[in-house]
Tab-separated table of C-alpha atoms and ligand atoms in Angstrom:
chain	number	residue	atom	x	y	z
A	16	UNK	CA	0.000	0.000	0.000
A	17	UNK	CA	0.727	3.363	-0.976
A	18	UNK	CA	1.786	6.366	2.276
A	19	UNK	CA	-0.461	8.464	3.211
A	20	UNK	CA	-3.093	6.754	0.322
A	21	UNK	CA	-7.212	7.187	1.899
A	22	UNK	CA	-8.438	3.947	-0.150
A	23	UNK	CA	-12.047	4.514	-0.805
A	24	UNK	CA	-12.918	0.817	0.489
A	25	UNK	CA	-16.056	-0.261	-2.085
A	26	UNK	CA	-16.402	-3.744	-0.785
A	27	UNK	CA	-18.693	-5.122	1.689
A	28	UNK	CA	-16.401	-5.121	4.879
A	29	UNK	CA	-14.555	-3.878	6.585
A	30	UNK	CA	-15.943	-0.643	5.276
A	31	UNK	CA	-15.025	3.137	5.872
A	32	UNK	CA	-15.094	4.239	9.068
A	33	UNK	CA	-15.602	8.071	10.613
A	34	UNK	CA	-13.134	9.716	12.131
A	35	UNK	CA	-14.914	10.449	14.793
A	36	UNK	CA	-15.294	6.640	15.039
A	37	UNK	CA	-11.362	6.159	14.391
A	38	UNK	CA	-10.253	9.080	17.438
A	39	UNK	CA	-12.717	6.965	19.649
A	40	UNK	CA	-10.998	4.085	19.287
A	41	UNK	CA	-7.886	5.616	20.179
A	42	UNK	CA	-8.449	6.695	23.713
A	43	UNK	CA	-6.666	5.516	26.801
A	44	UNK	CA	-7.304	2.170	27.682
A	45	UNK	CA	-9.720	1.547	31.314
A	46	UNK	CA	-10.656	-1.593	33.334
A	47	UNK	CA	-12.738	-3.506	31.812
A	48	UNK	CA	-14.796	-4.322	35.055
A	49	UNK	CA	-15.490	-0.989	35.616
A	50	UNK	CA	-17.971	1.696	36.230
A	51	UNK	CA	-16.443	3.714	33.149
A	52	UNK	CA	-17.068	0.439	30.576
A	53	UNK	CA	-20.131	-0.579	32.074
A	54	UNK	CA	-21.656	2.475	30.682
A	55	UNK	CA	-20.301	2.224	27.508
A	56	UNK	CA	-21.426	-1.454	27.747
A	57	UNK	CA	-24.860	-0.125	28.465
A	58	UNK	CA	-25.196	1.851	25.951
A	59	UNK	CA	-24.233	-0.397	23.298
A	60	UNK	CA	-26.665	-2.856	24.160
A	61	UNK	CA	-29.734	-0.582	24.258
A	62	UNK	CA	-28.625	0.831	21.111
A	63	UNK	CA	-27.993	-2.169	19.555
A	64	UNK	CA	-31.493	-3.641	20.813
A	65	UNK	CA	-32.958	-0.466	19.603
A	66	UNK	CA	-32.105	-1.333	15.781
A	67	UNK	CA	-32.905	-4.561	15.903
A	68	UNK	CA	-36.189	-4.339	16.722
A	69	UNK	CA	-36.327	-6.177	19.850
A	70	UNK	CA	-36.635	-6.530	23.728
A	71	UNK	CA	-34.635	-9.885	23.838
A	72	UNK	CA	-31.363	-10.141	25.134
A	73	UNK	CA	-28.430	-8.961	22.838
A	74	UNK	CA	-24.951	-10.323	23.757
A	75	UNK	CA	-21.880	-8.387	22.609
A	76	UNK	CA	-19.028	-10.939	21.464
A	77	UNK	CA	-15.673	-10.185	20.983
A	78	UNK	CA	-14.730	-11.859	17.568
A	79	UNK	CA	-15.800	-10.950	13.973
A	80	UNK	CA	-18.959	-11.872	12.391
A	81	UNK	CA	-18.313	-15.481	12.155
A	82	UNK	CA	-18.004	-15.385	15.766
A	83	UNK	CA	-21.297	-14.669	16.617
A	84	UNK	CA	-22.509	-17.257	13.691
A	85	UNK	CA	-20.687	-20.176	15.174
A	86	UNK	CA	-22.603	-18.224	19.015
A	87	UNK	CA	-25.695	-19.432	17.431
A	88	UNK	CA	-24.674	-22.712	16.303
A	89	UNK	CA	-22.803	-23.517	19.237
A	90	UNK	CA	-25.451	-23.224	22.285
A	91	UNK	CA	-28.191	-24.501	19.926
A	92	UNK	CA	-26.524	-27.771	18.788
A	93	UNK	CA	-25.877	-31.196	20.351
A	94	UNK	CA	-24.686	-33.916	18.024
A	95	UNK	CA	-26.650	-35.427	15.593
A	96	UNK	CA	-29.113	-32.281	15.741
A	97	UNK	CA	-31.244	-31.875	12.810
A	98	UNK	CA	-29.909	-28.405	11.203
A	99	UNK	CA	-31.498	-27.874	7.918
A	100	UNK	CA	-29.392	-24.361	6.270
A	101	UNK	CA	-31.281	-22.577	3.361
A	102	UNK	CA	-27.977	-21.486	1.503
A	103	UNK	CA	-27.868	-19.046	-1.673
A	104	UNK	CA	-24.368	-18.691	-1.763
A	105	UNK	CA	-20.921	-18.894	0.239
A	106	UNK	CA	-22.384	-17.647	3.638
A	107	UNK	CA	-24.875	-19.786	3.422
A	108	UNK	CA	-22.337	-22.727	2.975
A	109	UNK	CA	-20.681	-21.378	5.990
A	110	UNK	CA	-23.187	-21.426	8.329
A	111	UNK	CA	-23.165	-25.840	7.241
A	112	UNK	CA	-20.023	-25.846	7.365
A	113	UNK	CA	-20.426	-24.514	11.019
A	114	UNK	CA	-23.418	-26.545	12.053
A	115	UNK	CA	-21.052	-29.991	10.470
A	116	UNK	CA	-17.924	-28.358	12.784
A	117	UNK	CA	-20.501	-28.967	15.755
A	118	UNK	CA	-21.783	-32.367	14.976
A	119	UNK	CA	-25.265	-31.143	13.877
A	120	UNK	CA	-26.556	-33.611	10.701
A	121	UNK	CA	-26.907	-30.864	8.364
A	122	UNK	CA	-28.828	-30.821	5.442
A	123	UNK	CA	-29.008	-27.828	2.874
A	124	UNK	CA	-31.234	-26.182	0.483
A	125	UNK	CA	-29.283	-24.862	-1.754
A	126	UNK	CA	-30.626	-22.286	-4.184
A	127	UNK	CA	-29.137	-20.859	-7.600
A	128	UNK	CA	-26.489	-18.012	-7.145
A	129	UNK	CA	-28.081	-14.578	-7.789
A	130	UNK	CA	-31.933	-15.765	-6.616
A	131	UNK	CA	-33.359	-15.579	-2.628
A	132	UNK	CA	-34.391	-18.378	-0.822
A	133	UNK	CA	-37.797	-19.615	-2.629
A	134	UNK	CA	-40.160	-19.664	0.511
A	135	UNK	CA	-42.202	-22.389	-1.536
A	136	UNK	CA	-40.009	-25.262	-1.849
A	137	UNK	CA	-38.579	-24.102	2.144
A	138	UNK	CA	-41.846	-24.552	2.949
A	139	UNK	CA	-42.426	-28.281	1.074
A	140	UNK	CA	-39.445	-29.014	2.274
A	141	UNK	CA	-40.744	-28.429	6.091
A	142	UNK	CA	-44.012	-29.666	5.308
A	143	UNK	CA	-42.368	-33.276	4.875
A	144	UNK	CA	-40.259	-33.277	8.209
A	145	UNK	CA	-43.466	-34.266	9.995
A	146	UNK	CA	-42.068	-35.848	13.272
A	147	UNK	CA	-40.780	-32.009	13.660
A	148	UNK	CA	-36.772	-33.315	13.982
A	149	UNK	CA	-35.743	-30.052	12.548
A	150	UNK	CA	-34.103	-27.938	15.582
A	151	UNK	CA	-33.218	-24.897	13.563
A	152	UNK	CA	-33.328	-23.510	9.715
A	153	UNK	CA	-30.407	-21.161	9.274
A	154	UNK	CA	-30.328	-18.533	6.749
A	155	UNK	CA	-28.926	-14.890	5.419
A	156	UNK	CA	-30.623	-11.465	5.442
A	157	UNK	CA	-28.023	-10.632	2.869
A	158	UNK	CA	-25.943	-13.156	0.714
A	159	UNK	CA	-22.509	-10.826	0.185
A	160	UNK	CA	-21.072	-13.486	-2.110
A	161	UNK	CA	-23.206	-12.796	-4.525
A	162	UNK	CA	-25.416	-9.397	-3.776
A	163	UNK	CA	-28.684	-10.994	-2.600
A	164	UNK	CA	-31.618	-9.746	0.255
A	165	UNK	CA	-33.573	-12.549	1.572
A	166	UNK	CA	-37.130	-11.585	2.307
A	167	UNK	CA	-36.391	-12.677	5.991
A	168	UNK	CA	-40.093	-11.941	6.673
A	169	UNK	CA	-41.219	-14.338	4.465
A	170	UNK	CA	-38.377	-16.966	4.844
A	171	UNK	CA	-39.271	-16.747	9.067
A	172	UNK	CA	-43.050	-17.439	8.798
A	173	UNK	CA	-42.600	-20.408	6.885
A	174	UNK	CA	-39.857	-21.541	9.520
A	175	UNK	CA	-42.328	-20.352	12.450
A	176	UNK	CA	-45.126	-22.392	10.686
A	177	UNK	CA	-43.082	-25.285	11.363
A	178	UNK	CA	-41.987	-24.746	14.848
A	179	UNK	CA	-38.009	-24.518	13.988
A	180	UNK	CA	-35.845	-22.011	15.427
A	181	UNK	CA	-35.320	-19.271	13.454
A	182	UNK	CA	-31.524	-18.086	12.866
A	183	UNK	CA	-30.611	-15.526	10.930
A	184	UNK	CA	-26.934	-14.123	9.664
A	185	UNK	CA	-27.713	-10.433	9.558
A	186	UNK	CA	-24.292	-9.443	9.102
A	187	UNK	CA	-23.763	-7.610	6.205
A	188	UNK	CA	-27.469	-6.848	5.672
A	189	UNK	CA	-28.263	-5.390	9.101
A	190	UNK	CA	-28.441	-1.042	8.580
A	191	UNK	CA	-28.610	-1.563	5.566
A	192	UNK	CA	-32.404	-2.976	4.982
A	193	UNK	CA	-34.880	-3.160	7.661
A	194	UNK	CA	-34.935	-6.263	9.986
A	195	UNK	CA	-37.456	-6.561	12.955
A	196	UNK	CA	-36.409	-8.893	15.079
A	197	UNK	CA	-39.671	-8.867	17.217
A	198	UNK	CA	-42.455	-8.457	14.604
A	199	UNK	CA	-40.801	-10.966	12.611
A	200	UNK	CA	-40.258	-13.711	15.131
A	201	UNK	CA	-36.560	-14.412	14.991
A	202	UNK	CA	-34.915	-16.130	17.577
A	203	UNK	CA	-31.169	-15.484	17.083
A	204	UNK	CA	-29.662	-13.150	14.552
A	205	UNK	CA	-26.127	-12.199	14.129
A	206	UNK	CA	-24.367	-8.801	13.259
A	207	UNK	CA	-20.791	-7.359	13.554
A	208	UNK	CA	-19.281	-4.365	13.860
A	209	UNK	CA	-17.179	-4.134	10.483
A	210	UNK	CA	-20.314	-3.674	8.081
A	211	UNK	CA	-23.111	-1.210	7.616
A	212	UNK	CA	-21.798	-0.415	11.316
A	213	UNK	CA	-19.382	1.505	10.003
A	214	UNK	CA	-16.369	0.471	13.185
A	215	UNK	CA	-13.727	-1.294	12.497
A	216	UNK	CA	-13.522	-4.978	12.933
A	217	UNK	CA	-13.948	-6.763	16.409
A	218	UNK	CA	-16.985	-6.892	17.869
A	219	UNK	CA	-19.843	-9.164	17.220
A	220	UNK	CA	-23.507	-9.237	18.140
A	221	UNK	CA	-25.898	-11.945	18.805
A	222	UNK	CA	-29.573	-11.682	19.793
A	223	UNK	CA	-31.863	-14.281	21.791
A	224	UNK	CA	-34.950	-14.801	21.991
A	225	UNK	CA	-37.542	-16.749	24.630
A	226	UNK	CA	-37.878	-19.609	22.711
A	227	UNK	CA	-33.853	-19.819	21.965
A	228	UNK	CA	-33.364	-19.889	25.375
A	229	UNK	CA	-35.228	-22.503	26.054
A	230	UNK	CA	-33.827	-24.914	23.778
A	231	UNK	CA	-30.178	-23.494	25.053
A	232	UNK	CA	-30.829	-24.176	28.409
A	233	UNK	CA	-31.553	-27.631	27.198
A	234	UNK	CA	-27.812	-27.696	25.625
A	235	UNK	CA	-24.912	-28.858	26.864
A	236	UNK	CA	-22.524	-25.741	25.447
A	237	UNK	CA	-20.405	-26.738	23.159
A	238	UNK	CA	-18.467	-24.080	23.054
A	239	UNK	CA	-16.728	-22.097	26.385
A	240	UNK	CA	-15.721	-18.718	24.836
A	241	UNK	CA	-18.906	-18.295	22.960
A	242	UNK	CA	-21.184	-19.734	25.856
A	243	UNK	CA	-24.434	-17.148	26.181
A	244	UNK	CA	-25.313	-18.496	29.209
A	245	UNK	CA	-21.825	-17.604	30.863
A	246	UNK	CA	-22.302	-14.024	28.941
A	247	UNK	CA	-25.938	-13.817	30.469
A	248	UNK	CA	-24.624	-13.990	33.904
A	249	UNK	CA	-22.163	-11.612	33.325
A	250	UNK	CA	-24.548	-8.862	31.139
A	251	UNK	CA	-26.257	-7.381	34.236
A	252	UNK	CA	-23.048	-6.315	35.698
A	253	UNK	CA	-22.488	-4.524	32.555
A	254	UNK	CA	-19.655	-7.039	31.689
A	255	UNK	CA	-18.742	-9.743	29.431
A	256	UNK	CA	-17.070	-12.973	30.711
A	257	UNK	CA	-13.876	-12.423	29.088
A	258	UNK	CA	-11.861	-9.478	27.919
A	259	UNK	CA	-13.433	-7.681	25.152
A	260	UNK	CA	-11.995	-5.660	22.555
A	261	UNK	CA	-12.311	-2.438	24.668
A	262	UNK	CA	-11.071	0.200	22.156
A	263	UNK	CA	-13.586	-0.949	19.281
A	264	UNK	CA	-15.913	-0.606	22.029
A	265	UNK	CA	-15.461	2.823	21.897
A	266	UNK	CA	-15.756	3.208	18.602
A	267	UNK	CA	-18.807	1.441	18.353
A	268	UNK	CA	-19.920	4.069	21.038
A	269	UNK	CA	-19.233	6.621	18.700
A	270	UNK	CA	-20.635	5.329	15.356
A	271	UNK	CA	-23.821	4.608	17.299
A	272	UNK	CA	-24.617	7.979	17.829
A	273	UNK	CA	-23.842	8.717	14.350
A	274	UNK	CA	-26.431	5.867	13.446
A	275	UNK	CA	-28.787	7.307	15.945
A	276	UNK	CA	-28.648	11.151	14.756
A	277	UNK	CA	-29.409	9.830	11.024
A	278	UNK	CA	-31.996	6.966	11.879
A	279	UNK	CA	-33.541	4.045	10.610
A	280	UNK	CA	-35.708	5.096	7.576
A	281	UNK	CA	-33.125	7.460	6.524
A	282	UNK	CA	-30.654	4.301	6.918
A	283	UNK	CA	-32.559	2.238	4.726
A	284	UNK	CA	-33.366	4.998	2.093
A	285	UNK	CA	-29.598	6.015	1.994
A	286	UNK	CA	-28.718	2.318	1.017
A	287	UNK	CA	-31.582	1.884	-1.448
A	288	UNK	CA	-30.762	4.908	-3.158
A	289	UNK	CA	-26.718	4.131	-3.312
A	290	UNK	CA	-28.246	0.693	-4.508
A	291	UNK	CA	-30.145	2.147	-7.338
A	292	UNK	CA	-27.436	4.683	-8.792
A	293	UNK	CA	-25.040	1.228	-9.144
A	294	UNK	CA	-27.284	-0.203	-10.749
A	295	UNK	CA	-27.708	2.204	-12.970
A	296	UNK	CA	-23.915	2.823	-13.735
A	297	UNK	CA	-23.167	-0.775	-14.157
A	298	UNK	CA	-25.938	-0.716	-16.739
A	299	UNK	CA	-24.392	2.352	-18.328
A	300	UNK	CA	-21.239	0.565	-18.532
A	301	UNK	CA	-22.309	-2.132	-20.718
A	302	UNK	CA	-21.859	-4.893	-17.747
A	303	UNK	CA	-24.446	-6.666	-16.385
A	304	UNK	CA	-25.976	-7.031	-12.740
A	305	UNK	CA	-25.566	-10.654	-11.518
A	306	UNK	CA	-29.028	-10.033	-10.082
A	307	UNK	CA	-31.629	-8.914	-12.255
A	308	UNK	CA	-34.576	-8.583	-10.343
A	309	UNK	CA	-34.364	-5.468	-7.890
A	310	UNK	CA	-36.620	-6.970	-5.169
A	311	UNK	CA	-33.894	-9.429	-4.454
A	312	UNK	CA	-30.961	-6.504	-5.321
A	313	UNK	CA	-29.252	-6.351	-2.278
A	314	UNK	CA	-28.776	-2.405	-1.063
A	315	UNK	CA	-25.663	-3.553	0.800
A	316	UNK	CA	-23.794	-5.031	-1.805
A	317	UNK	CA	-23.677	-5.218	-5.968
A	318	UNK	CA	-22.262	-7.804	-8.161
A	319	UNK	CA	-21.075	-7.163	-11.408
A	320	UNK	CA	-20.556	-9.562	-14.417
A	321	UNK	CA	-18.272	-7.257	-16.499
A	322	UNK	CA	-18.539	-7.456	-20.422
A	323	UNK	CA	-17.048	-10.039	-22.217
A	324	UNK	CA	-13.114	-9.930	-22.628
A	325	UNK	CA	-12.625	-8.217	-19.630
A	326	UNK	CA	-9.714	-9.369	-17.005
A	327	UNK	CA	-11.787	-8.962	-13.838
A	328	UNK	CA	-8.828	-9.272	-11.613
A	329	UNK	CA	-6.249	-7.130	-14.014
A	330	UNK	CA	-9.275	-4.295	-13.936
A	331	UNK	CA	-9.834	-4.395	-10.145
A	332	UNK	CA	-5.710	-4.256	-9.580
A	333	UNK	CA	-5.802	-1.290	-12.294
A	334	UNK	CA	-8.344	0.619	-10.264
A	335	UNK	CA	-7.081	0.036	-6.994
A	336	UNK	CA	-3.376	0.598	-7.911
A	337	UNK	CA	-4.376	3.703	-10.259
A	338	UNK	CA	-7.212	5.333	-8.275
A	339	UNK	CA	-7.246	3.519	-4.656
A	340	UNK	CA	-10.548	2.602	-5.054
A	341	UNK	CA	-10.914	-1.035	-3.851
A	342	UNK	CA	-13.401	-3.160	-5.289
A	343	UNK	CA	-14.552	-6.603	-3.837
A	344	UNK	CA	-13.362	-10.025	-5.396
A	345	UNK	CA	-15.653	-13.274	-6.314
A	346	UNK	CA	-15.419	-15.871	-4.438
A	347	UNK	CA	-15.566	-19.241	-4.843
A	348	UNK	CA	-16.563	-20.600	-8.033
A	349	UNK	CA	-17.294	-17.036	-9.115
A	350	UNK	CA	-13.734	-15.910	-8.853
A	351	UNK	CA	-12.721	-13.940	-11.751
A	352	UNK	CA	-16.226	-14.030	-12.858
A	353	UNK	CA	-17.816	-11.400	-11.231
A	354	UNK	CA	-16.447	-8.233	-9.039
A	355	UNK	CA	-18.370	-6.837	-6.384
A	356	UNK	CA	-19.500	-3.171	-5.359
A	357	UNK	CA	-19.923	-2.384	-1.460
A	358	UNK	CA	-22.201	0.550	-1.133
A	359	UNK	CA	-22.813	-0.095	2.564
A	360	UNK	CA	-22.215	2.054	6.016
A	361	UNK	CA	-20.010	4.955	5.813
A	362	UNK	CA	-20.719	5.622	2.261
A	363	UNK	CA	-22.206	8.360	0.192
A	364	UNK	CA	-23.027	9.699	-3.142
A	365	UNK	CA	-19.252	10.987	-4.153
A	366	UNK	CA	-17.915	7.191	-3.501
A	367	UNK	CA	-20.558	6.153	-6.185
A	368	UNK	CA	-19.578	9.210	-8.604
A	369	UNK	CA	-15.731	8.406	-8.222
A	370	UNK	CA	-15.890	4.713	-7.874
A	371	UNK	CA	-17.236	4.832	-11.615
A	372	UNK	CA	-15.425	7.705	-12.853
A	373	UNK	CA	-12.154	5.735	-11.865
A	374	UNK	CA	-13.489	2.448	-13.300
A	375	UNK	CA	-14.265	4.048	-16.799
A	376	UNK	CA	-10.614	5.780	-16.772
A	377	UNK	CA	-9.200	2.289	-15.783
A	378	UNK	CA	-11.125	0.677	-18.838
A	379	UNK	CA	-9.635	2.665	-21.367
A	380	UNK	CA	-6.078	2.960	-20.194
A	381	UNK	CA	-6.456	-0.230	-20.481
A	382	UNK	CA	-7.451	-0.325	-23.890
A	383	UNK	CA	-10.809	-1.248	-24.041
A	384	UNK	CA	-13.796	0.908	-25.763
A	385	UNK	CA	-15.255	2.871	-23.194
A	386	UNK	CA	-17.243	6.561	-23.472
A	387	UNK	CA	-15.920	8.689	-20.923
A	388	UNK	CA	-18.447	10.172	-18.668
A	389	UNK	CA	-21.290	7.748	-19.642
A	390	UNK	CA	-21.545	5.637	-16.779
A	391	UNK	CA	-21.046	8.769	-14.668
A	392	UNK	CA	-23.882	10.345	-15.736
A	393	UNK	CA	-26.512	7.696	-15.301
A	394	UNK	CA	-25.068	7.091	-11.636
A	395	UNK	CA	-25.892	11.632	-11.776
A	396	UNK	CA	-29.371	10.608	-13.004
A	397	UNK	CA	-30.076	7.910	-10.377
A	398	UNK	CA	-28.453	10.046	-7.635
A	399	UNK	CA	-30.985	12.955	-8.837
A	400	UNK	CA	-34.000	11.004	-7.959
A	401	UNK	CA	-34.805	10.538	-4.229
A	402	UNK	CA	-36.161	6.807	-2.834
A	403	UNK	CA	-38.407	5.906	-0.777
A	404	UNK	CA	-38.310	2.340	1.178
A	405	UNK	CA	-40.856	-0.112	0.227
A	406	UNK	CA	-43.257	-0.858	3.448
B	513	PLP	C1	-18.884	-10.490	6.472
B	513	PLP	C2	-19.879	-11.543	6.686
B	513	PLP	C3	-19.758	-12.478	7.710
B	513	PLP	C4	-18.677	-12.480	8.729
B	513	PLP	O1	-17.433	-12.543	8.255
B	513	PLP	P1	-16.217	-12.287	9.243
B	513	PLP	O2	-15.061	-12.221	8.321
B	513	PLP	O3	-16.149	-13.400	10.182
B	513	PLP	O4	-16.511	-11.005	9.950
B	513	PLP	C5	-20.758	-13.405	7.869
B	513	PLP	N1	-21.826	-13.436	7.068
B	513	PLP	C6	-21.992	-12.546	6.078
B	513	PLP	C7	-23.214	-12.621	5.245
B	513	PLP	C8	-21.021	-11.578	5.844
B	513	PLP	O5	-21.169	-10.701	4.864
């Protein structure tokens, strides 16, 4: 990396972070089993309960997101637990791969890359398990690999029909589209700090509800560092059982007074809108969006199928080494298929405007036909016209 270089980070975490969120981080260290943290502890919590939705417990971890994924897997599952994981993409897969770590028999529904979970055949496939051995269906709000939003509404009532726990990965999603923990019945979701958070990478959230807690109190922990019901004895004391990461802390302190000044809706409609002028530009560009349909188009994250000929990984070292803009790899089998946009936290309309200004430059020096400006200006169009979120 270049000195002194600000990268415009366009992928979906870690993602840019305030500097009033950065200075917080960097003040002096205190006990943590304290007066001082507990009220920083506090806060978090009721902050963090505040945007999910909910009035269950919320457990700060100290790990990244996957952390608080394998939180939920962990104090749900005993061996040979029934897991069934609706998957659309490498997240998904994670969360099995998780569940299969902790001896759960795992089976997933898998769903084509680019499309949401298909509530129908979820809901066949519940239908047949009629001696109700599923424990748990796992799923994503938002599928990063590959730029898709779950309807986790709609995906949760067919899991509540069935009597299933319902756990959710909200991590990249979360701030970004709305998710109501409460209304919509969900029973554990996971978040972390490095996404549409907008602090840097560290902390981890996990929420629980009433009927979660009843089936963890019927499970032998598998897991001592992520144990909730070691954290739950601890949380009224405003502490965690071990040492947590006590400067991101802060920051998180920070950022969620940021959140808390802008709010929700304007959250929501900020992503949406980022979302659409993307869209727009990638259009403009002559590449195509690896999901068509915008009811699934996630508002966190966009991925691109560039046009034909293109290098993906020769263009996204171009842009990054010529403009510092950082775009997002494929992964998996869709390495050096696709590249990927992050539009989510800490990001505005200039990140768009520059982001495609320096990826139409890049194009031509490297010598394929592009028209300068064009992709610019439909991102100018999109950015002129103000969203509103769907309710
Ligand atoms: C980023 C992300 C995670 C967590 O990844 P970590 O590297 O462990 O923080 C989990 N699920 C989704 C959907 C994500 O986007």
């Amino acid at each position: 990396m270049k000195k002194n270089v600000r990268q415009l980070l366009m992928i979906p975490g870690p993602t840019n972070v305030p500097v009033e969120v950065l200075l917080a981080g960097a003040k002096p260290m205190i006990n943590h089993r304290s007066k001082d943290f507990k009220i920083v502890f506090e806060y978090i919590i009721k902050s963090v309960q505040k945007l999910f939705q909910t009035k269950n417990d919320v457990f700060m971890l100290t790990s990244s997101g996957t952390g608080a994924m394998e939180a939920c897997v962990s104090n749900i599952v005993q061996p040979g637990d029934k897991i069934l994981v609706a998957t659309i993409g490498n997240f998904g897969n994670r969360f099995a791969k998780i569940a299969e770590t902790f001896g759960a028999d795992v089976e997933k529904l898998s769903f084509e890359k680019g499309k949401a979970i298909d509530t129908k055949v979820l809901k066949d496939r519940l239908a047949k398990d009629t001696k109700k051995e599923i424990k748990a269906v796992l799923f994503q709000q938002n599928e990063t690999s590959t730029g898709v939003l779950n309807d986790v509404k709609a995906v949760a009532e067919v899991i509540k029909a069935h009597g299933a726990l319902v756990v959710v990965d909200a991590i990249s999603g979360f701030l970004a589209a709305d998710l109501k923990v409460d209304d919509w019945g969900l029973d554990m979701v996971a978040a972390g700090s490095q996404k549409a958070f907008m602090v840097p990478p560290g902390l981890a959230f996990v929420s629980v509800s009433k009927k979660a807690w009843d089936v963890i109190e019927k499970t032998k922990a598998t897991s001592f560092y992520f144990n909730l019901k070691t954290a739950k004895e601890f949380a009224p004391d405003g502490e965690t059982p071990w040492t947590p990461a006590v400067s991101t802390a802060f920051s998180m302190q920070a950022a969620l007074k940021i959140l808390e000044e802008e709010g929700m809706e304007s959250m929501f409609e900020r992503h949406l809108w980022l979302r659409n002028a993307v869209r727009a530009g990638v259009k403009a560009l002559g590449f195509k969006l690896f999901v068509e349909d915008d009811k699934y188009a996630s508002p966190a994250v966009t991925a691109i199928i560039p046009a034909e000929g293109i290098d993906v990984e020769k263009f996204r070292s171009h842009v990054r080494t010529n403009y510092d803009v950082i775009l997002a790899a494929g992964q998996s089998e869709l390495k050096g298929k696709i590249f990927r946009i992050g539009h989510l936290g800490y990001t505005d309309q200039k990140d768009i405007l520059v982001t495609f200004a320096a990826m139409e430059m890049s194009l031509k020096e490297m010598g394929y036909k592009v028209e300068l400006g064009k992709s610019v200006a439909a991102v100018q169009e999109a950015l002129m016209s103000k969203v509103k979120v769907p309710v």
